[in-house]
mmCIF file with all atom_site columns, C-alpha atoms in Angstrom:
data_model
loop_
_atom_site.group_PDB
_atom_site.id
_atom_site.type_symbol
_atom_site.label_atom_id
_atom_site.label_alt_id
_atom_site.label_comp_id
_atom_site.label_asym_id
_atom_site.label_entity_id
_atom_site.label_seq_id
_atom_site.pdbx_PDB_ins_code
_atom_site.Cartn_x
_atom_site.Cartn_y
_atom_site.Cartn_z
_atom_site.occupancy
_atom_site.B_iso_or_equiv
_atom_site.pdbx_formal_charge
_atom_site.auth_seq_id
_atom_site.auth_comp_id
_atom_site.auth_asym_id
_atom_site.auth_atom_id
_atom_site.pdbx_PDB_model_num
ATOM 1   C CA . UNK N 1 1   ? 49.698  8.883   -7.437  1.00 0.00 ? 1   UNK N CA 1
ATOM 2   C CA . UNK N 1 2   ? 51.424  6.047   -5.038  1.00 0.00 ? 2   UNK N CA 1
ATOM 3   C CA . UNK N 1 3   ? 53.279  3.096   -6.551  1.00 0.00 ? 3   UNK N CA 1
ATOM 4   C CA . UNK N 1 4   ? 50.661  0.800   -5.613  1.00 0.00 ? 4   UNK N CA 1
ATOM 5   C CA . UNK N 1 5   ? 48.133  2.591   -7.562  1.00 0.00 ? 5   UNK N CA 1
ATOM 6   C CA . UNK N 1 6   ? 50.011  1.893   -11.045 1.00 0.00 ? 6   UNK N CA 1
ATOM 7   C CA . UNK N 1 7   ? 48.700  -1.585  -11.511 1.00 0.00 ? 7   UNK N CA 1
ATOM 8   C CA . UNK N 1 8   ? 45.009  -1.204  -10.831 1.00 0.00 ? 8   UNK N CA 1
ATOM 9   C CA . UNK N 1 9   ? 42.437  -1.807  -13.661 1.00 0.00 ? 9   UNK N CA 1
ATOM 10  C CA . UNK N 1 10  ? 40.114  1.740   -14.723 1.00 0.00 ? 10  UNK N CA 1
ATOM 11  C CA . UNK N 1 11  ? 36.614  0.916   -14.035 1.00 0.00 ? 11  UNK N CA 1
ATOM 12  C CA . UNK N 1 12  ? 34.018  1.095   -10.891 1.00 0.00 ? 12  UNK N CA 1
ATOM 13  C CA . UNK N 1 13  ? 34.225  -2.540  -9.645  1.00 0.00 ? 13  UNK N CA 1
ATOM 14  C CA . UNK N 1 14  ? 36.735  -5.005  -7.994  1.00 0.00 ? 14  UNK N CA 1
ATOM 15  C CA . UNK N 1 15  ? 36.270  -8.184  -8.624  1.00 0.00 ? 15  UNK N CA 1
ATOM 16  C CA . UNK N 1 16  ? 33.574  -10.116 -7.507  1.00 0.00 ? 16  UNK N CA 1
ATOM 17  C CA . UNK N 1 17  ? 35.232  -12.322 -4.494  1.00 0.00 ? 17  UNK N CA 1
ATOM 18  C CA . UNK N 1 18  ? 34.582  -15.940 -5.245  1.00 0.00 ? 18  UNK N CA 1
ATOM 19  C CA . UNK N 1 19  ? 33.850  -17.894 -1.658  1.00 0.00 ? 19  UNK N CA 1
ATOM 20  C CA . UNK N 1 20  ? 34.743  -22.159 -0.962  1.00 0.00 ? 20  UNK N CA 1
ATOM 21  C CA . UNK N 1 21  ? 37.504  -22.037 -3.744  1.00 0.00 ? 21  UNK N CA 1
ATOM 22  C CA . UNK N 1 22  ? 40.611  -23.173 -1.102  1.00 0.00 ? 22  UNK N CA 1
ATOM 23  C CA . UNK N 1 23  ? 42.227  -21.506 2.262   1.00 0.00 ? 23  UNK N CA 1
ATOM 24  C CA . UNK N 1 24  ? 44.647  -19.042 0.166   1.00 0.00 ? 24  UNK N CA 1
ATOM 25  C CA . UNK N 1 25  ? 41.837  -17.203 -1.127  1.00 0.00 ? 25  UNK N CA 1
ATOM 26  C CA . UNK N 1 26  ? 40.769  -16.172 2.366   1.00 0.00 ? 26  UNK N CA 1
ATOM 27  C CA . UNK N 1 27  ? 37.240  -16.998 2.491   1.00 0.00 ? 27  UNK N CA 1
ATOM 28  C CA . UNK N 1 28  ? 38.054  -20.807 1.804   1.00 0.00 ? 28  UNK N CA 1
ATOM 29  C CA . UNK N 1 29  ? 36.716  -23.960 4.075   1.00 0.00 ? 29  UNK N CA 1
ATOM 30  C CA . UNK N 1 30  ? 33.805  -22.422 6.078   1.00 0.00 ? 30  UNK N CA 1
ATOM 31  C CA . UNK N 1 31  ? 33.042  -19.648 3.220   1.00 0.00 ? 31  UNK N CA 1
ATOM 32  C CA . UNK N 1 32  ? 32.687  -16.785 5.695   1.00 0.00 ? 32  UNK N CA 1
ATOM 33  C CA . UNK N 1 33  ? 29.392  -18.698 7.506   1.00 0.00 ? 33  UNK N CA 1
ATOM 34  C CA . UNK N 1 34  ? 31.354  -19.437 10.416  1.00 0.00 ? 34  UNK N CA 1
ATOM 35  C CA . UNK N 1 35  ? 31.887  -22.561 11.944  1.00 0.00 ? 35  UNK N CA 1
ATOM 36  C CA . UNK N 1 36  ? 27.801  -24.625 13.116  1.00 0.00 ? 36  UNK N CA 1
ATOM 37  C CA . UNK N 1 37  ? 24.687  -23.017 13.835  1.00 0.00 ? 37  UNK N CA 1
ATOM 38  C CA . UNK N 1 38  ? 21.812  -22.963 11.791  1.00 0.00 ? 38  UNK N CA 1
ATOM 39  C CA . UNK N 1 39  ? 23.208  -20.350 8.789   1.00 0.00 ? 39  UNK N CA 1
ATOM 40  C CA . UNK N 1 40  ? 26.473  -22.271 8.347   1.00 0.00 ? 40  UNK N CA 1
ATOM 41  C CA . UNK N 1 41  ? 24.322  -25.848 6.758   1.00 0.00 ? 41  UNK N CA 1
ATOM 42  C CA . UNK N 1 42  ? 22.978  -25.774 3.151   1.00 0.00 ? 42  UNK N CA 1
ATOM 43  C CA . UNK N 1 43  ? 19.505  -24.578 2.967   1.00 0.00 ? 43  UNK N CA 1
ATOM 44  C CA . UNK N 1 44  ? 18.951  -22.472 5.829   1.00 0.00 ? 44  UNK N CA 1
ATOM 45  C CA . UNK N 1 45  ? 16.283  -19.833 4.908   1.00 0.00 ? 45  UNK N CA 1
ATOM 46  C CA . UNK N 1 46  ? 16.012  -17.436 7.624   1.00 0.00 ? 46  UNK N CA 1
ATOM 47  C CA . UNK N 1 47  ? 12.091  -17.415 8.873   1.00 0.00 ? 47  UNK N CA 1
ATOM 48  C CA . UNK N 1 48  ? 10.603  -13.588 8.701   1.00 0.00 ? 48  UNK N CA 1
ATOM 49  C CA . UNK N 1 49  ? 9.854   -13.925 12.576  1.00 0.00 ? 49  UNK N CA 1
ATOM 50  C CA . UNK N 1 50  ? 12.627  -16.135 14.053  1.00 0.00 ? 50  UNK N CA 1
ATOM 51  C CA . UNK N 1 51  ? 13.897  -14.446 17.316  1.00 0.00 ? 51  UNK N CA 1
ATOM 52  C CA . UNK N 1 52  ? 16.919  -17.207 18.118  1.00 0.00 ? 52  UNK N CA 1
ATOM 53  C CA . UNK N 1 53  ? 14.531  -18.554 20.642  1.00 0.00 ? 53  UNK N CA 1
ATOM 54  C CA . UNK N 1 54  ? 13.073  -15.762 22.282  1.00 0.00 ? 54  UNK N CA 1
ATOM 55  C CA . UNK N 1 55  ? 9.381   -16.062 21.956  1.00 0.00 ? 55  UNK N CA 1
ATOM 56  C CA . UNK N 1 56  ? 8.288   -14.395 19.089  1.00 0.00 ? 56  UNK N CA 1
ATOM 57  C CA . UNK N 1 57  ? 6.078   -11.582 18.946  1.00 0.00 ? 57  UNK N CA 1
ATOM 58  C CA . UNK N 1 58  ? 3.077   -13.225 17.024  1.00 0.00 ? 58  UNK N CA 1
ATOM 59  C CA . UNK N 1 59  ? 3.555   -15.263 20.587  1.00 0.00 ? 59  UNK N CA 1
ATOM 60  C CA . UNK N 1 60  ? 3.536   -12.852 22.885  1.00 0.00 ? 60  UNK N CA 1
ATOM 61  C CA . UNK N 1 61  ? 1.371   -10.872 22.075  1.00 0.00 ? 61  UNK N CA 1
ATOM 62  C CA . UNK N 1 62  ? -2.349  -11.552 23.265  1.00 0.00 ? 62  UNK N CA 1
ATOM 63  C CA . UNK N 1 63  ? -4.980  -12.738 21.047  1.00 0.00 ? 63  UNK N CA 1
ATOM 64  C CA . UNK N 1 64  ? -7.840  -12.106 22.557  1.00 0.00 ? 64  UNK N CA 1
ATOM 65  C CA . UNK N 1 65  ? -10.694 -9.248  21.559  1.00 0.00 ? 65  UNK N CA 1
ATOM 66  C CA . UNK N 1 66  ? -13.167 -8.164  19.263  1.00 0.00 ? 66  UNK N CA 1
ATOM 67  C CA . UNK N 1 67  ? -12.044 -6.755  15.847  1.00 0.00 ? 67  UNK N CA 1
ATOM 68  C CA . UNK N 1 68  ? -14.488 -5.040  14.020  1.00 0.00 ? 68  UNK N CA 1
ATOM 69  C CA . UNK N 1 69  ? -12.791 -5.943  10.877  1.00 0.00 ? 69  UNK N CA 1
ATOM 70  C CA . UNK N 1 70  ? -15.710 -8.087  9.330   1.00 0.00 ? 70  UNK N CA 1
ATOM 71  C CA . UNK N 1 71  ? -18.987 -5.811  10.457  1.00 0.00 ? 71  UNK N CA 1
ATOM 72  C CA . UNK N 1 72  ? -17.332 -2.513  9.307   1.00 0.00 ? 72  UNK N CA 1
ATOM 73  C CA . UNK N 1 73  ? -19.013 -0.854  6.108   1.00 0.00 ? 73  UNK N CA 1
ATOM 74  C CA . UNK N 1 74  ? -16.547 0.131   3.510   1.00 0.00 ? 74  UNK N CA 1
ATOM 75  C CA . UNK N 1 75  ? -17.836 2.818   0.785   1.00 0.00 ? 75  UNK N CA 1
ATOM 76  C CA . UNK N 1 76  ? -16.212 3.887   -2.089  1.00 0.00 ? 76  UNK N CA 1
ATOM 77  C CA . UNK N 1 77  ? -14.636 7.388   -2.304  1.00 0.00 ? 77  UNK N CA 1
ATOM 78  C CA . UNK N 1 78  ? -15.060 9.908   -4.687  1.00 0.00 ? 78  UNK N CA 1
ATOM 79  C CA . UNK N 1 79  ? -13.733 13.692  -4.499  1.00 0.00 ? 79  UNK N CA 1
ATOM 80  C CA . UNK N 1 80  ? -15.007 16.717  -5.303  1.00 0.00 ? 80  UNK N CA 1
ATOM 81  C CA . UNK N 1 81  ? -12.390 17.424  -8.019  1.00 0.00 ? 81  UNK N CA 1
ATOM 82  C CA . UNK N 1 82  ? -12.706 13.374  -9.484  1.00 0.00 ? 82  UNK N CA 1
ATOM 83  C CA . UNK N 1 83  ? -16.261 14.975  -10.134 1.00 0.00 ? 83  UNK N CA 1
ATOM 84  C CA . UNK N 1 84  ? -15.456 17.995  -12.091 1.00 0.00 ? 84  UNK N CA 1
ATOM 85  C CA . UNK N 1 85  ? -12.979 15.675  -13.697 1.00 0.00 ? 85  UNK N CA 1
ATOM 86  C CA . UNK N 1 86  ? -15.864 13.118  -15.131 1.00 0.00 ? 86  UNK N CA 1
ATOM 87  C CA . UNK N 1 87  ? -19.108 14.648  -15.216 1.00 0.00 ? 87  UNK N CA 1
ATOM 88  C CA . UNK N 1 88  ? -20.480 17.230  -17.230 1.00 0.00 ? 88  UNK N CA 1
ATOM 89  C CA . UNK N 1 89  ? -22.900 20.695  -15.964 1.00 0.00 ? 89  UNK N CA 1
ATOM 90  C CA . UNK N 1 90  ? -25.988 19.181  -15.678 1.00 0.00 ? 90  UNK N CA 1
ATOM 91  C CA . UNK N 1 91  ? -25.519 15.553  -15.225 1.00 0.00 ? 91  UNK N CA 1
ATOM 92  C CA . UNK N 1 92  ? -26.718 13.108  -12.810 1.00 0.00 ? 92  UNK N CA 1
ATOM 93  C CA . UNK N 1 93  ? -23.879 11.380  -10.016 1.00 0.00 ? 93  UNK N CA 1
ATOM 94  C CA . UNK N 1 94  ? -24.892 8.362   -8.262  1.00 0.00 ? 94  UNK N CA 1
ATOM 95  C CA . UNK N 1 95  ? -23.143 4.788   -7.533  1.00 0.00 ? 95  UNK N CA 1
ATOM 96  C CA . UNK N 1 96  ? -23.755 2.988   -10.827 1.00 0.00 ? 96  UNK N CA 1
ATOM 97  C CA . UNK N 1 97  ? -23.505 5.951   -13.561 1.00 0.00 ? 97  UNK N CA 1
ATOM 98  C CA . UNK N 1 98  ? -19.903 6.017   -11.654 1.00 0.00 ? 98  UNK N CA 1
ATOM 99  C CA . UNK N 1 99  ? -19.595 2.248   -12.138 1.00 0.00 ? 99  UNK N CA 1
ATOM 100 C CA . UNK N 1 100 ? -20.016 2.607   -15.610 1.00 0.00 ? 100 UNK N CA 1
ATOM 101 C CA . UNK N 1 101 ? -17.526 5.268   -15.614 1.00 0.00 ? 101 UNK N CA 1
ATOM 102 C CA . UNK N 1 102 ? -14.768 3.577   -13.738 1.00 0.00 ? 102 UNK N CA 1
ATOM 103 C CA . UNK N 1 103 ? -14.087 5.612   -10.906 1.00 0.00 ? 103 UNK N CA 1
ATOM 104 C CA . UNK N 1 104 ? -16.027 2.896   -8.805  1.00 0.00 ? 104 UNK N CA 1
ATOM 105 C CA . UNK N 1 105 ? -14.962 -0.494  -8.946  1.00 0.00 ? 105 UNK N CA 1
ATOM 106 C CA . UNK N 1 106 ? -17.300 -3.420  -9.666  1.00 0.00 ? 106 UNK N CA 1
ATOM 107 C CA . UNK N 1 107 ? -17.709 -5.026  -6.626  1.00 0.00 ? 107 UNK N CA 1
ATOM 108 C CA . UNK N 1 108 ? -18.193 -1.922  -4.536  1.00 0.00 ? 108 UNK N CA 1
ATOM 109 C CA . UNK N 1 109 ? -22.036 -0.533  -3.475  1.00 0.00 ? 109 UNK N CA 1
ATOM 110 C CA . UNK N 1 110 ? -21.812 2.188   -1.288  1.00 0.00 ? 110 UNK N CA 1
ATOM 111 C CA . UNK N 1 111 ? -20.762 5.583   -2.088  1.00 0.00 ? 111 UNK N CA 1
ATOM 112 C CA . UNK N 1 112 ? -18.854 8.066   -0.182  1.00 0.00 ? 112 UNK N CA 1
ATOM 113 C CA . UNK N 1 113 ? -18.021 11.515  -1.143  1.00 0.00 ? 113 UNK N CA 1
ATOM 114 C CA . UNK N 1 114 ? -15.205 13.487  0.512   1.00 0.00 ? 114 UNK N CA 1
ATOM 115 C CA . UNK N 1 115 ? -14.314 17.903  -0.524  1.00 0.00 ? 115 UNK N CA 1
ATOM 116 C CA . UNK N 1 116 ? -10.972 17.342  -2.465  1.00 0.00 ? 116 UNK N CA 1
ATOM 117 C CA . UNK N 1 117 ? -10.728 19.542  -4.535  1.00 0.00 ? 117 UNK N CA 1
ATOM 118 C CA . UNK N 1 118 ? -12.663 21.742  -6.307  1.00 0.00 ? 118 UNK N CA 1
ATOM 119 C CA . UNK N 1 119 ? -16.183 21.432  -8.770  1.00 0.00 ? 119 UNK N CA 1
ATOM 120 C CA . UNK N 1 120 ? -17.689 24.643  -10.413 1.00 0.00 ? 120 UNK N CA 1
ATOM 121 C CA . UNK N 1 121 ? -20.289 23.220  -12.405 1.00 0.00 ? 121 UNK N CA 1
ATOM 122 C CA . UNK N 1 122 ? -23.768 21.962  -11.045 1.00 0.00 ? 122 UNK N CA 1
ATOM 123 C CA . UNK N 1 123 ? -24.378 18.616  -10.743 1.00 0.00 ? 123 UNK N CA 1
ATOM 124 C CA . UNK N 1 124 ? -27.046 16.396  -8.958  1.00 0.00 ? 124 UNK N CA 1
ATOM 125 C CA . UNK N 1 125 ? -25.124 13.979  -6.253  1.00 0.00 ? 125 UNK N CA 1
ATOM 126 C CA . UNK N 1 126 ? -26.826 10.815  -5.033  1.00 0.00 ? 126 UNK N CA 1
ATOM 127 C CA . UNK N 1 127 ? -24.680 9.161   -2.773  1.00 0.00 ? 127 UNK N CA 1
ATOM 128 C CA . UNK N 1 128 ? -25.185 7.054   0.357   1.00 0.00 ? 128 UNK N CA 1
ATOM 129 C CA . UNK N 1 129 ? -22.459 9.324   2.747   1.00 0.00 ? 129 UNK N CA 1
ATOM 130 C CA . UNK N 1 130 ? -21.343 12.842  2.176   1.00 0.00 ? 130 UNK N CA 1
ATOM 131 C CA . UNK N 1 131 ? -18.327 14.872  4.484   1.00 0.00 ? 131 UNK N CA 1
ATOM 132 C CA . UNK N 1 132 ? -19.509 18.483  5.149   1.00 0.00 ? 132 UNK N CA 1
ATOM 133 C CA . UNK N 1 133 ? -17.435 19.976  3.127   1.00 0.00 ? 133 UNK N CA 1
ATOM 134 C CA . UNK N 1 134 ? -18.126 18.445  -0.260  1.00 0.00 ? 134 UNK N CA 1
ATOM 135 C CA . UNK N 1 135 ? -21.908 19.134  1.427   1.00 0.00 ? 135 UNK N CA 1
ATOM 136 C CA . UNK N 1 136 ? -21.150 22.268  0.967   1.00 0.00 ? 136 UNK N CA 1
ATOM 137 C CA . UNK N 1 137 ? -18.592 22.518  -1.976  1.00 0.00 ? 137 UNK N CA 1
ATOM 138 C CA . UNK N 1 138 ? -21.577 21.220  -4.196  1.00 0.00 ? 138 UNK N CA 1
ATOM 139 C CA . UNK N 1 139 ? -24.402 23.440  -2.632  1.00 0.00 ? 139 UNK N CA 1
ATOM 140 C CA . UNK N 1 140 ? -22.092 26.469  -3.584  1.00 0.00 ? 140 UNK N CA 1
ATOM 141 C CA . UNK N 1 141 ? -21.902 26.002  -7.149  1.00 0.00 ? 141 UNK N CA 1
ATOM 142 C CA . UNK N 1 142 ? -25.550 24.931  -7.812  1.00 0.00 ? 142 UNK N CA 1
ATOM 143 C CA . UNK N 1 143 ? -25.654 21.425  -6.659  1.00 0.00 ? 143 UNK N CA 1
ATOM 144 C CA . UNK N 1 144 ? -28.310 19.734  -5.352  1.00 0.00 ? 144 UNK N CA 1
ATOM 145 C CA . UNK N 1 145 ? -26.797 16.579  -3.041  1.00 0.00 ? 145 UNK N CA 1
ATOM 146 C CA . UNK N 1 146 ? -29.516 13.659  -2.102  1.00 0.00 ? 146 UNK N CA 1
ATOM 147 C CA . UNK N 1 147 ? -28.316 11.443  0.713   1.00 0.00 ? 147 UNK N CA 1
ATOM 148 C CA . UNK N 1 148 ? -29.553 7.538   -0.618  1.00 0.00 ? 148 UNK N CA 1
ATOM 149 C CA . UNK N 1 149 ? -30.749 5.524   2.442   1.00 0.00 ? 149 UNK N CA 1
#
């Protein structure tokens, strides 16, 4: 125990520093903001991509070129384990059925089956695409795979 510890208050936190409350507080006048520049002014909000006079990266990078974003085909993805969870033996699985059960979103139209997990039920699965492992697992379980065109 030190003499300096005697008057310390018990508790996890120190009092907050009140800035801009006179020179003797140690955080008076400029209130810890320095002297000039944008950060010292009131109302300053840092711009997201501000690089302080350097040409910002979004302006340095070229904008030309092809982007496939508008033309790509997006699939709603169902794994084999989802089929095991949501469907009974002998049931037919397809995009409409998956939408009715709430597995697929209403706005999604194309369905792709992937092979994550296991399936032990014989199901008739209709989808637009199948991964090779999903196709094997469904057929090994005694189910059939129908690819929709």
